Amino acid sequence: MTATPSVARTFHLSRLHLAAVPAAVSVSRAFVRQVLTHWKLEDHAADVALMTSELVSNAVKETGFGDRQPKPWEVTARHVIALQLRVLDGSLFIEVWDRSVQVPVKQTVTDETEGGRGLHLVEALAKDWGIYRPPAGGKIVWARVLLTLPPRPDLDGSTLHLRVPDEAAPRSGAVKDQASTGLMQRVLDGLHRLL
């Protein structure tokens, strides 16, 4: 009997929950820049931040208040979205969860069209993208970027500290728990495929 050599795998994950409000878009970009800097993947920060902005913007429109900044008392525990950055071997996954079951659709755009280019940008920048429906509910719209180098975070025990402004901080509750569960189901499904 011969031993099969094991293959070293790279796995990193960072997640952020946000209220489904317009401010979530800029906070998500800051999160991406901070995480990718920590992982020493700064070369991908501009493209990943742009794709994240588009995916988070779609999630906010679908489950939040659209382009309107709500009054603080209007934001409830059901207005939650979540962003997860995950590296598995040579791929970086951008994963955005929201509670809606509506599938995002690429819009037909012309030179005169003002919006609707988000998924076109994601498609142009990502290796691939799609929609995952976790058993916990909602949906995860994801994009995958191929990495030229693996992440190299400092192994000094340091953690990231991102201050989320009050207007973008989510309320605790069942929807926030559902977001965490759905994103973890996506991770587990991805790992299961490796077996």
PDB file of C-alpha atoms in Angstrom:
ATOM      1  CA  MET A   1       0.000   0.000   0.000  1.00  0.00           C
ATOM      2  CA  THR A   2       1.407   3.374  -0.988  1.00  0.00           C
ATOM      3  CA  ALA A   3       0.583   6.665   0.615  1.00  0.00           C
ATOM      4  CA  THR A   4      -1.047   9.317  -1.514  1.00  0.00           C
ATOM      5  CA  PRO A   5       0.793  12.618  -1.147  1.00  0.00           C
ATOM      6  CA  SER A   6      -1.429  15.295   0.334  1.00  0.00           C
ATOM      7  CA  VAL A   7      -1.866  18.583  -1.436  1.00  0.00           C
ATOM      8  CA  ALA A   8      -1.562  21.737   0.625  1.00  0.00           C
ATOM      9  CA  ARG A   9      -4.651  23.853   0.197  1.00  0.00           C
ATOM     10  CA  THR A  10      -5.094  27.547   0.849  1.00  0.00           C
ATOM     11  CA  PHE A  11      -8.258  28.718   2.582  1.00  0.00           C
ATOM     12  CA  HIS A  12      -9.061  32.183   3.939  1.00  0.00           C
ATOM     13  CA  LEU A  13     -12.429  33.705   4.777  1.00  0.00           C
ATOM     14  CA  SER A  14     -13.711  37.059   5.985  1.00  0.00           C
ATOM     15  CA  ARG A  15     -17.361  38.087   6.382  1.00  0.00           C
ATOM     16  CA  LEU A  16     -19.277  41.276   7.082  1.00  0.00           C
ATOM     17  CA  HIS A  17     -22.973  41.802   7.856  1.00  0.00           C
ATOM     18  CA  LEU A  18     -24.528  45.130   6.895  1.00  0.00           C
ATOM     19  CA  ALA A  19     -27.895  46.822   6.972  1.00  0.00           C
ATOM     20  CA  ALA A  20     -29.457  46.870   3.491  1.00  0.00           C
ATOM     21  CA  VAL A  21     -29.021  50.628   3.092  1.00  0.00           C
ATOM     22  CA  PRO A  22     -27.141  52.682   0.464  1.00  0.00           C
ATOM     23  CA  ALA A  23     -24.227  53.287   2.884  1.00  0.00           C
ATOM     24  CA  ALA A  24     -23.523  49.528   2.759  1.00  0.00           C
ATOM     25  CA  VAL A  25     -21.981  49.944  -0.699  1.00  0.00           C
ATOM     26  CA  SER A  26     -19.138  52.222   0.426  1.00  0.00           C
ATOM     27  CA  VAL A  27     -18.591  50.208   3.619  1.00  0.00           C
ATOM     28  CA  SER A  28     -18.304  47.018   1.545  1.00  0.00           C
ATOM     29  CA  ARG A  29     -15.646  48.639  -0.666  1.00  0.00           C
ATOM     30  CA  ALA A  30     -13.649  49.629   2.432  1.00  0.00           C
ATOM     31  CA  PHE A  31     -13.991  46.070   3.742  1.00  0.00           C
ATOM     32  CA  VAL A  32     -12.675  44.631   0.459  1.00  0.00           C
ATOM     33  CA  ARG A  33      -9.672  46.956   0.427  1.00  0.00           C
ATOM     34  CA  GLN A  34      -8.865  46.179   4.068  1.00  0.00           C
ATOM     35  CA  VAL A  35      -9.182  42.402   3.700  1.00  0.00           C
ATOM     36  CA  LEU A  36      -7.214  42.230   0.455  1.00  0.00           C
ATOM     37  CA  THR A  37      -4.485  44.404   1.954  1.00  0.00           C
ATOM     38  CA  HIS A  38      -4.334  42.098   4.983  1.00  0.00           C
ATOM     39  CA  TRP A  39      -4.116  39.073   2.675  1.00  0.00           C
ATOM     40  CA  LYS A  40      -1.507  40.904   0.536  1.00  0.00           C
ATOM     41  CA  LEU A  41      -3.711  40.706  -2.558  1.00  0.00           C
ATOM     42  CA  GLU A  42      -3.797  44.464  -3.203  1.00  0.00           C
ATOM     43  CA  ASP A  43      -3.329  43.943  -6.956  1.00  0.00           C
ATOM     44  CA  HIS A  44      -6.907  42.670  -7.111  1.00  0.00           C
ATOM     45  CA  ALA A  45      -8.450  45.340  -4.866  1.00  0.00           C
ATOM     46  CA  ALA A  46      -9.744  47.717  -7.573  1.00  0.00           C
ATOM     47  CA  ASP A  47     -11.558  45.050  -9.614  1.00  0.00           C
ATOM     48  CA  VAL A  48     -12.860  43.189  -6.552  1.00  0.00           C
ATOM     49  CA  ALA A  49     -14.092  46.434  -4.966  1.00  0.00           C
ATOM     50  CA  LEU A  50     -15.930  47.346  -8.188  1.00  0.00           C
ATOM     51  CA  MET A  51     -17.596  43.930  -8.454  1.00  0.00           C
ATOM     52  CA  THR A  52     -18.474  44.018  -4.756  1.00  0.00           C
ATOM     53  CA  SER A  53     -20.052  47.459  -5.168  1.00  0.00           C
ATOM     54  CA  GLU A  54     -22.257  46.162  -7.940  1.00  0.00           C
ATOM     55  CA  LEU A  55     -23.317  43.009  -6.088  1.00  0.00           C
ATOM     56  CA  VAL A  56     -23.966  44.846  -2.807  1.00  0.00           C
ATOM     57  CA  SER A  57     -25.862  47.598  -4.627  1.00  0.00           C
ATOM     58  CA  ASN A  58     -28.134  44.966  -6.192  1.00  0.00           C
ATOM     59  CA  ALA A  59     -28.708  43.328  -2.784  1.00  0.00           C
ATOM     60  CA  VAL A  60     -29.572  46.690  -1.199  1.00  0.00           C
ATOM     61  CA  LYS A  61     -32.032  47.507  -3.990  1.00  0.00           C
ATOM     62  CA  GLU A  62     -33.639  44.085  -3.676  1.00  0.00           C
ATOM     63  CA  THR A  63     -34.021  43.901   0.106  1.00  0.00           C
ATOM     64  CA  GLY A  64     -33.502  47.398   1.436  1.00  0.00           C
ATOM     65  CA  PHE A  65     -34.701  50.864   0.657  1.00  0.00           C
ATOM     66  CA  GLY A  66     -33.424  51.229  -2.875  1.00  0.00           C
ATOM     67  CA  ASP A  67     -31.429  54.411  -3.329  1.00  0.00           C
ATOM     68  CA  ARG A  68     -33.110  56.167  -0.407  1.00  0.00           C
ATOM     69  CA  GLN A  69     -31.282  56.498   2.919  1.00  0.00           C
ATOM     70  CA  PRO A  70     -33.904  55.405   5.473  1.00  0.00           C
ATOM     71  CA  LYS A  71     -34.537  56.988   8.829  1.00  0.00           C
ATOM     72  CA  PRO A  72     -32.899  54.984  11.652  1.00  0.00           C
ATOM     73  CA  TRP A  73     -36.239  53.741  12.989  1.00  0.00           C
ATOM     74  CA  GLU A  74     -37.181  52.324   9.579  1.00  0.00           C
ATOM     75  CA  VAL A  75     -34.291  49.834   9.534  1.00  0.00           C
ATOM     76  CA  THR A  76     -35.382  46.550  11.085  1.00  0.00           C
ATOM     77  CA  ALA A  77     -33.777  43.182  11.694  1.00  0.00           C
ATOM     78  CA  ARG A  78     -35.027  41.996   8.284  1.00  0.00           C
ATOM     79  CA  HIS A  79     -32.948  44.611   6.402  1.00  0.00           C
ATOM     80  CA  VAL A  80     -29.710  42.603   6.411  1.00  0.00           C
ATOM     81  CA  ILE A  81     -27.236  41.687   3.702  1.00  0.00           C
ATOM     82  CA  ALA A  82     -23.892  39.927   4.108  1.00  0.00           C
ATOM     83  CA  LEU A  83     -20.634  40.001   2.198  1.00  0.00           C
ATOM     84  CA  GLN A  84     -18.100  37.203   2.292  1.00  0.00           C
ATOM     85  CA  LEU A  85     -14.642  37.100   0.733  1.00  0.00           C
ATOM     86  CA  ARG A  86     -13.218  33.621   0.464  1.00  0.00           C
ATOM     87  CA  VAL A  87      -9.994  32.283  -1.008  1.00  0.00           C
ATOM     88  CA  LEU A  88      -9.750  28.646  -1.897  1.00  0.00           C
ATOM     89  CA  ASP A  89      -6.495  27.672  -3.562  1.00  0.00           C
ATOM     90  CA  GLY A  90      -6.089  29.969  -6.593  1.00  0.00           C
ATOM     91  CA  SER A  91      -9.574  31.521  -6.568  1.00  0.00           C
ATOM     92  CA  LEU A  92     -11.035  34.477  -4.705  1.00  0.00           C
ATOM     93  CA  PHE A  93     -14.816  34.329  -4.265  1.00  0.00           C
ATOM     94  CA  ILE A  94     -16.933  37.423  -3.672  1.00  0.00           C
ATOM     95  CA  GLU A  95     -20.247  36.281  -2.173  1.00  0.00           C
ATOM     96  CA  VAL A  96     -23.171  38.565  -1.340  1.00  0.00           C
ATOM     97  CA  TRP A  97     -26.202  37.187   0.498  1.00  0.00           C
ATOM     98  CA  ASP A  98     -29.646  38.772   0.626  1.00  0.00           C
ATOM     99  CA  ARG A  99     -33.014  37.408   1.715  1.00  0.00           C
ATOM    100  CA  SER A 100     -34.745  37.909  -1.641  1.00  0.00           C
ATOM    101  CA  VAL A 101     -35.426  34.988  -3.957  1.00  0.00           C
ATOM    102  CA  GLN A 102     -35.513  37.270  -7.019  1.00  0.00           C
ATOM    103  CA  VAL A 103     -32.730  36.412  -9.455  1.00  0.00           C
ATOM    104  CA  PRO A 104     -30.699  39.361 -10.737  1.00  0.00           C
ATOM    105  CA  VAL A 105     -31.013  39.772 -14.481  1.00  0.00           C
ATOM    106  CA  LYS A 106     -28.499  41.374 -16.819  1.00  0.00           C
ATOM    107  CA  GLN A 107     -30.189  44.384 -18.346  1.00  0.00           C
ATOM    108  CA  THR A 108     -30.045  45.325 -21.992  1.00  0.00           C
ATOM    109  CA  VAL A 109     -28.028  48.526 -22.114  1.00  0.00           C
ATOM    110  CA  THR A 110     -27.437  51.137 -24.753  1.00  0.00           C
ATOM    111  CA  ASP A 111     -25.250  54.223 -24.832  1.00  0.00           C
ATOM    112  CA  GLU A 112     -28.205  56.220 -23.491  1.00  0.00           C
ATOM    113  CA  THR A 113     -29.020  53.837 -20.630  1.00  0.00           C
ATOM    114  CA  GLU A 114     -28.043  55.272 -17.230  1.00  0.00           C
ATOM    115  CA  GLY A 115     -28.008  52.068 -15.159  1.00  0.00           C
ATOM    116  CA  GLY A 116     -28.142  48.327 -15.525  1.00  0.00           C
ATOM    117  CA  ARG A 117     -24.460  47.748 -16.225  1.00  0.00           C
ATOM    118  CA  GLY A 118     -23.569  46.087 -12.912  1.00  0.00           C
ATOM    119  CA  LEU A 119     -23.784  42.438 -13.911  1.00  0.00           C
ATOM    120  CA  HIS A 120     -22.118  43.235 -17.239  1.00  0.00           C
ATOM    121  CA  LEU A 121     -19.148  44.628 -15.276  1.00  0.00           C
ATOM    122  CA  VAL A 122     -19.086  41.587 -13.001  1.00  0.00           C
ATOM    123  CA  GLU A 123     -19.176  39.271 -16.012  1.00  0.00           C
ATOM    124  CA  ALA A 124     -16.344  41.175 -17.704  1.00  0.00           C
ATOM    125  CA  LEU A 125     -14.070  41.202 -14.636  1.00  0.00           C
ATOM    126  CA  ALA A 126     -14.761  37.784 -13.099  1.00  0.00           C
ATOM    127  CA  LYS A 127     -13.643  34.370 -14.292  1.00  0.00           C
ATOM    128  CA  ASP A 128     -17.248  33.319 -13.692  1.00  0.00           C
ATOM    129  CA  TRP A 129     -20.244  34.266 -11.580  1.00  0.00           C
ATOM    130  CA  GLY A 130     -23.560  32.811 -10.592  1.00  0.00           C
ATOM    131  CA  ILE A 131     -26.313  32.412  -8.053  1.00  0.00           C
ATOM    132  CA  TYR A 132     -26.377  29.940  -5.180  1.00  0.00           C
ATOM    133  CA  ARG A 133     -29.535  29.184  -3.232  1.00  0.00           C
ATOM    134  CA  PRO A 134     -28.548  28.051   0.255  1.00  0.00           C
ATOM    135  CA  PRO A 135     -30.888  25.681   2.096  1.00  0.00           C
ATOM    136  CA  ALA A 136     -31.190  28.355   4.810  1.00  0.00           C
ATOM    137  CA  GLY A 137     -32.996  30.620   2.316  1.00  0.00           C
ATOM    138  CA  GLY A 138     -32.307  33.764   0.372  1.00  0.00           C
ATOM    139  CA  LYS A 139     -29.674  33.771  -2.329  1.00  0.00           C
ATOM    140  CA  ILE A 140     -25.974  34.342  -2.751  1.00  0.00           C
ATOM    141  CA  VAL A 141     -24.750  36.090  -5.876  1.00  0.00           C
ATOM    142  CA  TRP A 142     -21.097  35.240  -6.305  1.00  0.00           C
ATOM    143  CA  ALA A 143     -18.168  36.042  -8.556  1.00  0.00           C
ATOM    144  CA  ARG A 144     -14.843  34.227  -8.842  1.00  0.00           C
ATOM    145  CA  VAL A 145     -11.522  35.878  -9.578  1.00  0.00           C
ATOM    146  CA  LEU A 146      -8.397  33.890 -10.420  1.00  0.00           C
ATOM    147  CA  LEU A 147      -5.403  34.825  -8.292  1.00  0.00           C
ATOM    148  CA  THR A 148      -1.889  35.138  -9.625  1.00  0.00           C
ATOM    149  CA  LEU A 149      -0.387  34.634  -6.141  1.00  0.00           C
ATOM    150  CA  PRO A 150      -1.778  33.033  -2.983  1.00  0.00           C
ATOM    151  CA  PRO A 151      -2.732  35.207  -0.011  1.00  0.00           C
ATOM    152  CA  ARG A 152       0.100  35.864   2.429  1.00  0.00           C
ATOM    153  CA  PRO A 153      -1.400  37.330   5.594  1.00  0.00           C
ATOM    154  CA  ASP A 154       0.884  38.037   8.519  1.00  0.00           C
ATOM    155  CA  LEU A 155       0.619  35.158  10.947  1.00  0.00           C
ATOM    156  CA  ASP A 156       0.987  37.366  13.993  1.00  0.00           C
ATOM    157  CA  GLY A 157      -2.517  36.833  15.344  1.00  0.00           C
ATOM    158  CA  SER A 158      -3.652  40.270  14.208  1.00  0.00           C
ATOM    159  CA  THR A 159      -7.277  40.726  13.235  1.00  0.00           C
ATOM    160  CA  LEU A 160      -9.051  43.221  11.048  1.00  0.00           C
ATOM    161  CA  HIS A 161     -11.004  46.032  12.630  1.00  0.00           C
ATOM    162  CA  LEU A 162     -13.439  47.808  10.349  1.00  0.00           C
ATOM    163  CA  ARG A 163     -15.633  50.431  11.883  1.00  0.00           C
ATOM    164  CA  VAL A 164     -19.107  50.125  10.423  1.00  0.00           C
ATOM    165  CA  PRO A 165     -21.027  53.418  10.609  1.00  0.00           C
ATOM    166  CA  ASP A 166     -24.215  53.230  12.659  1.00  0.00           C
ATOM    167  CA  GLU A 167     -26.427  53.695   9.593  1.00  0.00           C
ATOM    168  CA  ALA A 168     -24.877  50.599   7.952  1.00  0.00           C
ATOM    169  CA  ALA A 169     -24.772  48.373  11.038  1.00  0.00           C
ATOM    170  CA  PRO A 170     -27.326  45.550  10.879  1.00  0.00           C
ATOM    171  CA  ARG A 171     -29.725  44.710  13.646  1.00  0.00           C
ATOM    172  CA  SER A 172     -29.408  41.262  15.197  1.00  0.00           C
ATOM    173  CA  GLY A 173     -32.139  38.756  14.544  1.00  0.00           C
ATOM    174  CA  ALA A 174     -33.266  35.786  12.512  1.00  0.00           C
ATOM    175  CA  VAL A 175     -32.328  37.306   9.133  1.00  0.00           C
ATOM    176  CA  LYS A 176     -28.747  38.003  10.239  1.00  0.00           C
ATOM    177  CA  ASP A 177     -28.516  34.406  11.487  1.00  0.00           C
ATOM    178  CA  GLN A 178     -29.977  33.215   8.166  1.00  0.00           C
ATOM    179  CA  ALA A 179     -27.286  35.165   6.293  1.00  0.00           C
ATOM    180  CA  SER A 180     -24.500  33.563   8.347  1.00  0.00           C
ATOM    181  CA  THR A 181     -25.959  30.099   7.876  1.00  0.00           C
ATOM    182  CA  GLY A 182     -26.457  30.578   4.128  1.00  0.00           C
ATOM    183  CA  LEU A 183     -22.889  31.788   3.609  1.00  0.00           C
ATOM    184  CA  MET A 184     -21.488  28.915   5.656  1.00  0.00           C
ATOM    185  CA  GLN A 185     -23.559  26.481   3.564  1.00  0.00           C
ATOM    186  CA  ARG A 186     -21.885  27.950   0.462  1.00  0.00           C
ATOM    187  CA  VAL A 187     -18.458  27.363   2.035  1.00  0.00           C
ATOM    188  CA  LEU A 188     -19.308  23.796   2.992  1.00  0.00           C
ATOM    189  CA  ASP A 189     -20.681  23.015  -0.469  1.00  0.00           C
ATOM    190  CA  GLY A 190     -17.475  24.360  -2.006  1.00  0.00           C
ATOM    191  CA  LEU A 191     -15.315  22.271   0.311  1.00  0.00           C
ATOM    192  CA  HIS A 192     -17.467  19.201  -0.283  1.00  0.00           C
ATOM    193  CA  ARG A 193     -16.779  19.435  -4.021  1.00  0.00           C
ATOM    194  CA  LEU A 194     -13.068  19.067  -3.281  1.00  0.00           C
ATOM    195  CA  LEU A 195     -13.557  15.609  -1.822  1.00  0.00           C
TER     196      LEU A 195
END
